[in-house]
Amino acid sequence: MSAHALILAGADADRGWRLRDYAARGGYESLRRIVAEKTSPDAIIAELKASGLRGRGGAGFPTGLKWSFMPRAFPGDKYLVCNSDEGEPGTFKDRDILRYNPHAVIEGMIVGAWVMGCTRGYNYIHGEIFEIYRRFEEALEEARAAGLLGPNILGSDFSFELFAHHGYGAYVCGEETALLESLEGKKGQPRFKPPFPASYGLYGKPTTINNTETFASVPFILKMGGEAFLGLGKPNNGGSKIFSVSGHVNRPGNYELNLGTPFPELLEMAGGVRDGRKLKAVIPGGSSSPVLPADVIMDCTLDFDAIGKAGSMLGSGAVIVMDETACMVRALERLSYFYHEESCGQCTPCREGTGWLYRVVRRIEEGLGRPDDLDLLRSVAGNIAGRTICALGDAAAGPVQSFIKHFTDEFIYHIEYRKCLVPLAVQDAGNQINASRPC
Amino acid sequence: MLEIEIDGKTVQVPDGSTVMDAATLAGIYIPHFCYHKKLSIAASCRMCLVQVEKAPKPLPACATPVTNGMKVWTHSEAAVKAQKGVMEFLLINHPLECPVCDQGGECQLQDLAVGYGGAHARYREEKRVWVNKNFGPLIASDATRCINCTRCARFTAEIGGLMELGQAHRSDRAEIMSFLGRTIDSELSGNIIDLCPVGALTSKPFRFSARTWELARRRSISPHDSLGTNLIVQTRHDKVMRVLPGVNESLNECWLTDKDRFSYEALASEQRLVSPMIRQDGEWQAVSWQAALEFTVAALQGIVREQGGQSVGALASPHATVEELHLLQKLARGLASENIDFRLRQRDFRGDAVRGGAPWLGMPVLDIHDLRSLLVVGSFLRKDAPLLAQKVRHSALRHGLRVNAVGPNAEDWLMPVAARALVAPADMAAALAGIAAALAAETGKPVAETLAERLPADISAEARAIAQSLAGGEKSAVWLGSLAVRHPRAAELHLWAQEIARLSGALLGFIGEAANSTGGYLVGAVPGAGGLDARAMIESPRRAYLLFGAEPDLDFADGAAAMAALGQAQLVAAASVFDSPALRQSADVLLPIAPFTETSGTFVNCIGDAQSFHAVAQPLGEARPGWKVLRVLGNLLGLPGFDQDDSAAVRDEALSGDIRACLDNAIGDVPEAEDAPAAQAGRLQRVADVPIYFADPLVRRAPSLQKTADAAPPAARMSASTLAALGVSAGDKVRVTGTGTVELQAVADEGLAPGCVRIAAAHPATVALGPMHGDLSVERI
């Protein structure tokens, strides 16, 4: 799907995911070398740091640094967890990684276990993609049969057990500590931090949690070398990254690009805005990242730092494209509904505030807005952001703040005229295109 | 130690402290809802957000660890802005019904809304409404008021031991509920009423009856179990309206058992005895105090004159005060009778001759925290001593205390039990001997010579496991529970427990049955030389009885026998808080005495604390404080030493000297009891508990407690194998025959040793069965 594909290489169709295919593409070579050479964990961490790999789940935390936090000498169990609980609207990359290249994830996790001295790992897979969970189980069986997982991996004295676990579809379980709670069999609610999982994680033991794509990148970094991986992208933004493009484009899907690629290139790969319409706005990193108007995003390169500078986040790399037929009030209503629905209900600002935001936005969309509603929304969003246990509060506040900031006129028009600035006929035309697309 | 500056004040705090701890130390109040010092930290209400130097966002004080040199502002503009923001969120869905809400006036949300709430609401969308839950007879639910602080849910899981409440659903639909609509049945459930910072959980018996500001608050002491729980009794117009915990960190902390909290309802019972009464020609007549006392004195004097002092027996409830027990024993002894006892449910008194002193817990309650190993012998721990059990549970769950048990019962104590020897009552001594033998092997110390020949031939795996648990050389204890104390061979169990404690270096203790189980010994309310104990006074009936605070049918080891013994007496003068058919049947004079709320008095709890209390209300009707009644009786009898002016003088006389020096659990040698006749084929050993809400006259008459699951009528509980051997199925009606016969429902209970049937005592439905121990036959009807 891309000229630069590493992780999605050989994944053009639904084949080639099995162990033998992955091995034919050079899979498990890195692991074999590490086990044979008894590569020191510090050397691998140094390689990761050199690669500039940053967490692909959304926060972009440097992976090498995270792995170095793990207390290797801690006696007893330590856990490694892969976060495949991909639930953010617009994001669908981990699903394809697990579908087309599950062994890259498995190899990355085994390497992680080697580095951090973990004895046991879990891959927590989103509950609404059950066939992916089944496939991952099959891949695990293949790896076990090949001696790549379990006791004495590849004949060494290194042992690591890896299991798949499927959630039940709660978005908040993608938050790492809520994921751990859910994995322990409890209600998925984030924990207060500190303590962080590296010291108090799964069952209270040191735990490292990485995103699926992060783990999947590891074997390629070790194969090509950290410097070379970094060279694919920009300084501090190493390597390639998968972008899930959705919305008003001709060819939505996953595209693996080197970080630092200009946004227009991605748009072009995705076939451009459908029907040649005008680009209106893009949410660049999953629904929780602030929306950017067309003129801002068209000048951006796709990497953590550039998008951050433009006032948004690269996040998970879920690019939601909206053309001129989109009503921004309606779009925000949909997003606010999502965060209202998915708030875990634990801490006050998010539990009470997300519903408040949604109800006000819905009222505006329904033509019942009041003149002070925008100030109210800004104030309520401000009272949620930064006051909650986890980032879901920020995620719910971000779209409200950015939509109002960049598309104030549309909101004011809605409140004053009790209808959309984008004529309904235009919106309908946009919807017609969606409806007629074969999928 | 760490140094932190809060609002400009510098304080030193221990490592691991939170900002909330530091603020408390500095005397600074940070508003909060979900935080509670006795519960785990949720950090979810966000009301305690404070400004921390260099932190980009406000941080919750309850969960933020102090770092050295930290600077915190709790009332800065940024902090207050965050707190006000949270308050607004809490109020958007909270109903504005303070005028009709029972929490009004003692509501944390109401109080803090004054400081942090807005003057008008910005929220103009639809409000959320929840359906109220049925949490049982004690706790009322007004679900819509809930602010989801989860204190109640955390309490049930962390303190109660069973997660009876949880937060289901998510977002603003997140709702506190019980599992599948069950009621909350914990014996500690009422504490969630205190914990709830709003009016979502209120007291069903109390609500709508008074406002908090109308109530007078008085300190008191629980008359129920042996812990000596501190109470705040709230009254209005001389009527007790409710009971709240009196904080005592070394005893009950800030908790109450439901028994302590709700038994006050019985104070207003219609069964209260409000006038002295005399039976004349078979008819009960209300009479004046003077007439009743003169009648009693004349009858007593006549009997003593004709048949000697030893024909008089004095039997008192272990729930009576120190002052009452002291004056009662003094009165009996003044009549030249040594027949005095308060241990009405005890069977074996061989220990009296070789006892070191007054039995007690053997250690401060606070030290349970540091125990590494504990052996509980013959106890219904959770229901007999709920807050003691809670401390053991806390230590077991948090600090790795290994709890072991010996006895015929294995009901769920809601804590991990490391090893349990589940043996029939008759085998308990042998089981303890086995543990002693295993300990001797484990430690290399020999078993005491006098006991060596009684050691069993083989040692069970459980005995070995318990011995290993105790032998670690760490701090450990052996406790004897109510079942052990009431056991027909109690002295031997005591002796073996002492030997186990000696071999393992453990502390020996008694859990104690009632509020004054230790105090009764201290004041000498036990038979002296040649005197009869409680059992002997029933088995060798007296001519006259002074019955104090006890109900003959329900408070004795064998209610049927007690009724018979009293029935044949020439005179039974019963001082009682309540009237009852059994009293009317067996007594000749009824003297109305005041319950603990209407008299001053003292209880000595299981750790030897003598805790005195004042009356919180005037006595009802003609009732009078028991100590005054006894004092006047002493005067009328012409006995010396009955001139005390107040209860304090009685107490000082009763508890002169160092109480702690009188506490001693040591026991000298007790010979092995002659073997009881072997159980006949087809007969089962009775295991009798005293259900928590039938344990004393007060709780028996507390209507709300009587509606709880714990007040269910007694059944015949047997293990599945026992049921099968009898050819009885669970649910069948069975005829149970002891010295009498009752009909009960058979219930399967895997927490029972084989060959046993557990049938509760202290209940009208089982009085006819006779003694609490011994053989019974069970047959299907």
Coordinates of C-alpha atoms in Angstrom, one line a residue, chain A residues 169-172 187 189 192 194 339-356 359-360 362-363 370 372-373 375-376 379-389 394, chain B residues 41-47 49 57-60 63-65 78 81-86 88-90 92-93 122-126 128 146-150 167-175:
Chain A
G169 CA -15.1 -2.6 23.0
A170 CA -14.7 0.1 25.6
Y171 CA -12.8 3.0 24.2
V172 CA -11.3 3.8 27.6
K187 CA -14.1 -2.8 35.2
Q189 CA -11.2 2.4 34.5
F192 CA -4.4 7.4 39.1
P194 CA 1.8 7.8 39.8
Y339 CA -16.8 10.9 24.2
H340 CA -19.9 11.2 26.3
E341 CA -20.8 7.6 25.5
E342 CA -17.2 6.3 26.2
S343 CA -16.4 8.3 29.4
C344 CA -15.8 5.6 32.0
G345 CA -17.7 7.5 34.7
Q346 CA -15.0 7.4 37.3
C347 CA -14.0 11.0 37.8
T348 CA -16.3 14.0 38.0
P349 CA -15.2 16.4 35.3
C350 CA -15.3 13.8 32.5
R351 CA -18.4 11.9 33.8
E352 CA -20.5 15.0 34.1
G353 CA -18.8 17.3 31.7
T354 CA -18.8 15.1 28.5
G355 CA -22.5 14.8 28.7
W356 CA -22.9 18.5 29.2
R359 CA -26.1 18.1 25.1
V360 CA -25.2 21.7 24.3
R362 CA -26.7 18.8 20.1
R363 CA -28.9 21.7 21.0
R370 CA -28.3 30.3 22.7
D372 CA -23.9 32.3 25.3
D373 CA -23.5 28.7 24.3
D375 CA -18.6 30.7 25.9
L376 CA -20.3 28.0 27.9
S379 CA -15.7 27.2 29.8
V380 CA -16.9 23.7 30.3
A381 CA -14.3 22.2 28.1
G382 CA -11.7 24.2 30.0
N383 CA -13.0 22.8 33.3
I384 CA -12.6 19.2 32.0
A385 CA -9.2 19.5 30.3
G386 CA -6.4 18.8 32.7
R387 CA -8.6 18.0 35.6
T388 CA -9.2 14.3 35.0
I389 CA -7.5 11.0 35.9
D394 CA -8.7 16.2 27.3
Chain B
I41 CA -7.6 6.4 47.4
A42 CA -9.9 6.8 44.4
A43 CA -8.8 10.3 43.3
S44 CA -12.0 10.4 41.3
C45 CA -14.1 13.3 42.7
R46 CA -11.4 15.8 41.9
M47 CA -12.7 18.2 44.5
L49 CA -7.4 19.6 43.2
K57 CA -2.2 21.0 35.8
P58 CA -3.9 21.1 39.2
L59 CA -3.3 17.8 41.1
P60 CA -5.5 15.9 43.5
A63 CA -3.3 11.0 45.6
T64 CA -0.3 13.2 45.0
P65 CA 2.7 12.1 46.9
A78 CA -5.9 28.4 40.2
K81 CA -11.0 27.7 40.0
A82 CA -10.4 24.0 39.6
Q83 CA -12.4 23.2 42.8
K84 CA -15.3 25.4 41.7
G85 CA -15.2 23.8 38.3
V86 CA -15.6 20.4 39.9
E88 CA -20.3 22.8 39.3
F89 CA -20.0 19.4 37.6
L90 CA -21.1 17.7 40.8
I92 CA -25.4 19.7 37.5
N93 CA -27.2 16.3 38.0
R122 CA -25.3 27.3 34.0
Y123 CA -26.5 23.8 33.3
R124 CA -29.9 24.0 31.5
E125 CA -30.1 20.6 29.9
E126 CA -32.1 17.6 31.0
R128 CA -30.4 12.5 35.1
C146 CA -25.4 10.1 44.4
I147 CA -22.2 11.8 43.3
N148 CA -20.4 8.6 42.5
C149 CA -17.6 9.1 45.1
T150 CA -17.6 5.3 45.5
Q167 CA -20.4 1.2 40.1
A168 CA -22.1 -0.3 37.1
H169 CA -22.3 1.3 33.7
R170 CA -20.2 4.3 32.6
S171 CA -20.3 7.9 31.7
D172 CA -23.0 9.9 33.5
R173 CA -25.0 6.7 33.6
A174 CA -22.5 5.2 36.0
E175 CA -24.5 4.1 38.9

